[in-house]
C-alpha positions in Angstrom: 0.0 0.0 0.0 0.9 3.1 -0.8 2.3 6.0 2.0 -0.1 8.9 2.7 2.3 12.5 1.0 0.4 14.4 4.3 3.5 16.8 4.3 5.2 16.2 1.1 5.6 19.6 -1.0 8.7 17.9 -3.3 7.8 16.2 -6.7 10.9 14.0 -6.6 10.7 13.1 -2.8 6.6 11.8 -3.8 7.5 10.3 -7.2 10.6 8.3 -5.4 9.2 7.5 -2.2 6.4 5.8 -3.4 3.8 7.9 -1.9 0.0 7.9 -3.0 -0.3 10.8 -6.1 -3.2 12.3 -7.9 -1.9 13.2 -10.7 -2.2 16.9 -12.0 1.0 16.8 -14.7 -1.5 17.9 -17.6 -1.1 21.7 -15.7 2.4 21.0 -17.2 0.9 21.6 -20.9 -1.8 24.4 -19.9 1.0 27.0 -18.2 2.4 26.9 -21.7 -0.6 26.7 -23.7 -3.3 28.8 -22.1 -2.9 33.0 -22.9 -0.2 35.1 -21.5 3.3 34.9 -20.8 2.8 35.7 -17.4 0.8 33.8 -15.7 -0.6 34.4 -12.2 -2.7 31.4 -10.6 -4.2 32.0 -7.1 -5.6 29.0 -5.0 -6.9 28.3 -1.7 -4.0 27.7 1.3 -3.1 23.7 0.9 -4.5 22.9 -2.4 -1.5 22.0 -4.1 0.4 24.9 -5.8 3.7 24.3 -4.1 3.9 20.7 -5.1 2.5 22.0 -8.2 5.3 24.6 -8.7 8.1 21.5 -8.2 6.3 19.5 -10.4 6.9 22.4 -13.2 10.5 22.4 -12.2 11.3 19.2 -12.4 9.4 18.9 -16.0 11.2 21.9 -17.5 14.5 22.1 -15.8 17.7 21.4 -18.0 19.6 20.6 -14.9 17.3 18.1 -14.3 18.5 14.0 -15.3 16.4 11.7 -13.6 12.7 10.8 -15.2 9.8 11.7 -13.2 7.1 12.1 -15.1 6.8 7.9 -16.9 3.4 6.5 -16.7 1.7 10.1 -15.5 -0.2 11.7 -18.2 1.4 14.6 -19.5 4.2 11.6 -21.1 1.1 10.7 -23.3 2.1 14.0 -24.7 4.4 12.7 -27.4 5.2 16.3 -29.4 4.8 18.5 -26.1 7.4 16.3 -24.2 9.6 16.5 -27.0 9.3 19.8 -27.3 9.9 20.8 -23.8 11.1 18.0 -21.3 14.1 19.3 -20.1 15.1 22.1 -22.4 14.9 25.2 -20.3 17.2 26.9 -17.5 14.4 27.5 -14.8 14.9 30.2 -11.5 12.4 28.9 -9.2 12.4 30.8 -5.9 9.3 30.9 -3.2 8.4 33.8 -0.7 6.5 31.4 1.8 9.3 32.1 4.5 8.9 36.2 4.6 6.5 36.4 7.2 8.3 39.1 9.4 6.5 41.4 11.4 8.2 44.6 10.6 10.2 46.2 7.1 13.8 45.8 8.9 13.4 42.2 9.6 11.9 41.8 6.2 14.1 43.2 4.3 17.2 41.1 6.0 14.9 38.2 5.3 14.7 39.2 1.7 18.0 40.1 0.9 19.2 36.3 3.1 16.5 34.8 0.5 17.9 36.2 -2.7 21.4 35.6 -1.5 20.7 31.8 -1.3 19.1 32.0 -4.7 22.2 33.8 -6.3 24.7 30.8 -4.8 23.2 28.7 -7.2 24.5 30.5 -10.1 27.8 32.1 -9.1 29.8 29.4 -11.2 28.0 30.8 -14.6 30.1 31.4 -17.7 28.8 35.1 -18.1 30.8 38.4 -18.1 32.5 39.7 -15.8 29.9 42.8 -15.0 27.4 40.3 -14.5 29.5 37.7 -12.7 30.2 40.5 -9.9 26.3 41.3 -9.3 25.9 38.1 -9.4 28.7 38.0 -6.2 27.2 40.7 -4.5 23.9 38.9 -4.1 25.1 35.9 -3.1 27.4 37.3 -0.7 24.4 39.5 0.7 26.5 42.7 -0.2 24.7 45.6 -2.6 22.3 48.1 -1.6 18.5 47.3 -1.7 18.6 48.3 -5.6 20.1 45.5 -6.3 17.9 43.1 -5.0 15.0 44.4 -6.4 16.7 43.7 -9.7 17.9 40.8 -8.8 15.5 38.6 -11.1 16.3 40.4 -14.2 20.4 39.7 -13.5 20.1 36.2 -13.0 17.7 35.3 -16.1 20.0 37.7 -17.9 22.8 35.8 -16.8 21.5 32.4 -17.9 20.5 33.5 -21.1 24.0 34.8 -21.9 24.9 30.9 -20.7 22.4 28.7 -21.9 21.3 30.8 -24.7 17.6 29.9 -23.5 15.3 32.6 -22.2 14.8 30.4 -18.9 11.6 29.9 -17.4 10.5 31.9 -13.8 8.3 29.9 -11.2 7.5 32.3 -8.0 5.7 30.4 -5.4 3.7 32.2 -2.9 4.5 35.9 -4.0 1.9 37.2 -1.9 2.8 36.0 1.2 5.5 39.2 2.0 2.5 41.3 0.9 0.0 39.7 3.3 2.2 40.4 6.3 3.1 44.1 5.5 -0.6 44.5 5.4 -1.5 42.8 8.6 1.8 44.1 10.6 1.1 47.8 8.9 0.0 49.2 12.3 3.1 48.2 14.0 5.4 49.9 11.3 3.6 52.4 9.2 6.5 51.9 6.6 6.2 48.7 5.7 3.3 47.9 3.9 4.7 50.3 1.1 8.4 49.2 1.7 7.3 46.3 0.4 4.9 46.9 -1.9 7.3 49.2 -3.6 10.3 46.0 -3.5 7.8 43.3 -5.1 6.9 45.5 -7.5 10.3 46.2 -8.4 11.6 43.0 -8.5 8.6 41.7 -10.5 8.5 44.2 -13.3 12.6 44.6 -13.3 12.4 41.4 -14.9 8.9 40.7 -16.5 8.2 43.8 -17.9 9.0 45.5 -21.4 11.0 44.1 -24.2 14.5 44.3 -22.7 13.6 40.6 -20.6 14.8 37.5 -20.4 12.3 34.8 -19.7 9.9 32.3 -22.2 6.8 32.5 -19.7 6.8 33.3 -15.9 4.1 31.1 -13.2 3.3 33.0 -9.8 1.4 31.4 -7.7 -0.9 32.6 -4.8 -3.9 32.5 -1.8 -4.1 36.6 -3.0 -4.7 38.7 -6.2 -3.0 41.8 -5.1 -4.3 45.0 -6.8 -2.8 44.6 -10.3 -2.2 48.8 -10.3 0.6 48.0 -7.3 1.8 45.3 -8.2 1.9 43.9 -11.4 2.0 47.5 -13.0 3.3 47.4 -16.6 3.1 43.7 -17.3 0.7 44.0 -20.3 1.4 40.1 -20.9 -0.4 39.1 -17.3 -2.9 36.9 -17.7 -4.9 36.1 -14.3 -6.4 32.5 -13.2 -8.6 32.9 -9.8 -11.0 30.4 -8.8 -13.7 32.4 -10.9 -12.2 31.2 -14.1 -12.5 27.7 -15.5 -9.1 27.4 -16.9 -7.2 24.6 -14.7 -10.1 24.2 -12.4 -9.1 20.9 -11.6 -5.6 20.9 -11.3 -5.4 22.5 -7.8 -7.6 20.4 -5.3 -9.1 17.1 -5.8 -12.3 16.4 -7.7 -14.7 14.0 -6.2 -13.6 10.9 -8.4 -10.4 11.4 -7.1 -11.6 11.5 -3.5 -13.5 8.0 -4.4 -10.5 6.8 -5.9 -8.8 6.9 -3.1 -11.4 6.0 -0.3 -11.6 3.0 -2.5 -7.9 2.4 -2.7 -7.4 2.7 1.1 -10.3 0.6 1.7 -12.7 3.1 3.5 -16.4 3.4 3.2 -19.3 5.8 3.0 -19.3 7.2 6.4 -15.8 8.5 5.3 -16.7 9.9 2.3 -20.2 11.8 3.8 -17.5 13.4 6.5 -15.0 14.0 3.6 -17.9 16.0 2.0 -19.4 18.0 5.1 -16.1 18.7 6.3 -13.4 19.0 3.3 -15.2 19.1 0.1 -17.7 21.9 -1.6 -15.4 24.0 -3.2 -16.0 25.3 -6.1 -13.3 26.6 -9.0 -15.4 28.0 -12.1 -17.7 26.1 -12.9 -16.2 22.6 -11.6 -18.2 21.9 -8.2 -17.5 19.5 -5.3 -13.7 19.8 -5.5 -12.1 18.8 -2.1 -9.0 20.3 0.0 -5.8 18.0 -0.7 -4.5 18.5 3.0 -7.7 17.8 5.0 -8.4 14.9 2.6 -4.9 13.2 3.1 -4.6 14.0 6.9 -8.1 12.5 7.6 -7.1 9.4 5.6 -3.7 9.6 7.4 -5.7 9.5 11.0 -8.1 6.6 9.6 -5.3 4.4 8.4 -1.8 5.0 10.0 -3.6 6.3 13.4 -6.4 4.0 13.5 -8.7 6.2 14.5 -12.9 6.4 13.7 -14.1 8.3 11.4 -15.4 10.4 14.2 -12.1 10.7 15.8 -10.3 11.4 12.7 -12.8 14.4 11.5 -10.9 17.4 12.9 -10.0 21.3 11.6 -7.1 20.4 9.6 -6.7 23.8 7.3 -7.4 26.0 10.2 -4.4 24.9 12.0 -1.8 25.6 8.7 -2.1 29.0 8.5 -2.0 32.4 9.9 -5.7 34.2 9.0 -5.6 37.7 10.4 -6.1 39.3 7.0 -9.6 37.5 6.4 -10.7 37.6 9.7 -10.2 41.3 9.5 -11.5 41.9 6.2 -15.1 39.9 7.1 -14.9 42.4 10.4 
């Protein structure tokens, strides 16, 4: 029997490890296909987008050698994988850390976070201008300037390398956002501070002609205000849960759900708690689509704990997540 992936966020780590996987790979073939070069997808909290985002990585990255993806369904894709199974450079870096509660710690965080990225490429065959910026961010050294173009220098830089425009994946962008906001009364300067860097580091590299990517995924709970943000990028194209466009790649649908109820041997009391408690979302016009982390953990409880289904039905997404910003917003 397969293992229960109730904290598994890494592609490789689930397709190695044997764990039990619903497979979403066909999102592979909509980032590329669907309109806009930018893409910005936002999704409840636990639904998948991290995993999602490594899954993307592991597909597209050149520096990638081991197969992943045989037997899923995106590998029916005969032309597509052809095309682009592991032909890009890819920068993948996630803001799911920068949680700080005021713009000094922040922007240390940032800067520690951009660094760490930077490391990565420091061994690049690129000239010598761009080999030092690319120093001073990994080293942490540079004023704030340099971070916030710090996206554009290393997709430059592997361009001049690879001669590839690579591919950016940005996992939880809004996440620095969300706690300027809800820490803005404790420093009246940060909210904008940061506002005024994610801006900056988004549109140094995404927007105008003078970039160096092939398409861009961001990923999000939030649509922030496309006017502070996103300003410029003309080639955004946006993907809430209003729109029907991958409305069942994030989540699992209800055959999925039975699937595995059926797979893990559990009955229909299971599956009329799994529907009270996790299930009822609803992504365009695809109903009944269940949270991925309340789904597993409750199975996880039922098998491996050996609890009742009683016992096992607890507040799972509650627990995950800091929610001051809604609770505020339905005040």
């Amino acid at each position: 029997m397969k293992k229960l992936p109730t904290s598994v966020e890494n592609f490789k780590e689930l397709i190695k490890g044997d764990y039990y996987y619903i497979d979403k790979s066909m999102l592979i073939k909509d980032v590329v296909e669907l309109s806009g070069k930018i893409k910005l997808i936002t999704r409840p909290r636990r639904f998948g987008k991290t995993l999602n985002m490594d899954m993307m990585l592991r597909f597209f990255s050149m520096d990638e050698e081991e197969d992943l993806f045989t037997g899923l369904k995106i590998w029916n894709e005969e032309e597509f994988v052809k095309e682009h199974y592991h032909k890009y450079p890819v920068i993948y870096i996630s803001f799911k850390s920068i949680k700080e509660q005021n713009w000094k710690e922040a922007r240390n965080s940032l800067v520690e976070l951009i660094s760490e990225l930077a490391q990565k490429y420091i061994d690049l065959n690129v000239s010598d201008i761009t080999k030092e910026k690319i120093m001073q961010l990994a080293k942490g050294e540079g004023d704030l300037s340099l971070y916030k173009k710090s996206l554009y220098i290393l997709s430059q830089a592997l361009y001049e390398e690879r001669g590839i425009m690579p591919i950016v994946l940005i996992d939880e962008y809004d996440v620095p956002i969300e706690s300027a906001y809800t820490n803005r009364h404790k420093d009246p300067d940060y909210y904008d501070n940061m506002v005024d860097f994610m801006r900056a580091f988004l549109t140094s590299a995404l927007k105008g002609s003078d970039t160096y990517f092939s398409f861009a995924v961001l990923t999000g709970v939030y649509r922030i205000a496309k006017e502070s943000i996103f300003s410029g990028l003309n080639n955004l194209a946006v993907f809430t849960v209003f729109d029907n466009e991958m409305s069942d790649k994030y989540g699992f649908t209800e055959d999925e759900v039975n699937d595995m109820l059926k797979y893990y041997k559990l009955n229909r009391e299971d599956k009329k708690i799994i529907d009270k408690w996790y299930g009822n979302y609803r992504i365009g016009k695809r109903e009944k689509l269940y949270n991925p982390w309340s789904v597993i953990n409750y199975i996880a409880k039922r098998i491996q704990g050996k609890l009742n289904p009683r016992e096992a039905t607890q507040k799972y997404w509650v627990d995950t997540s800091e929610n001051r910003l809604i609770i505020e917003q339905v005040e």
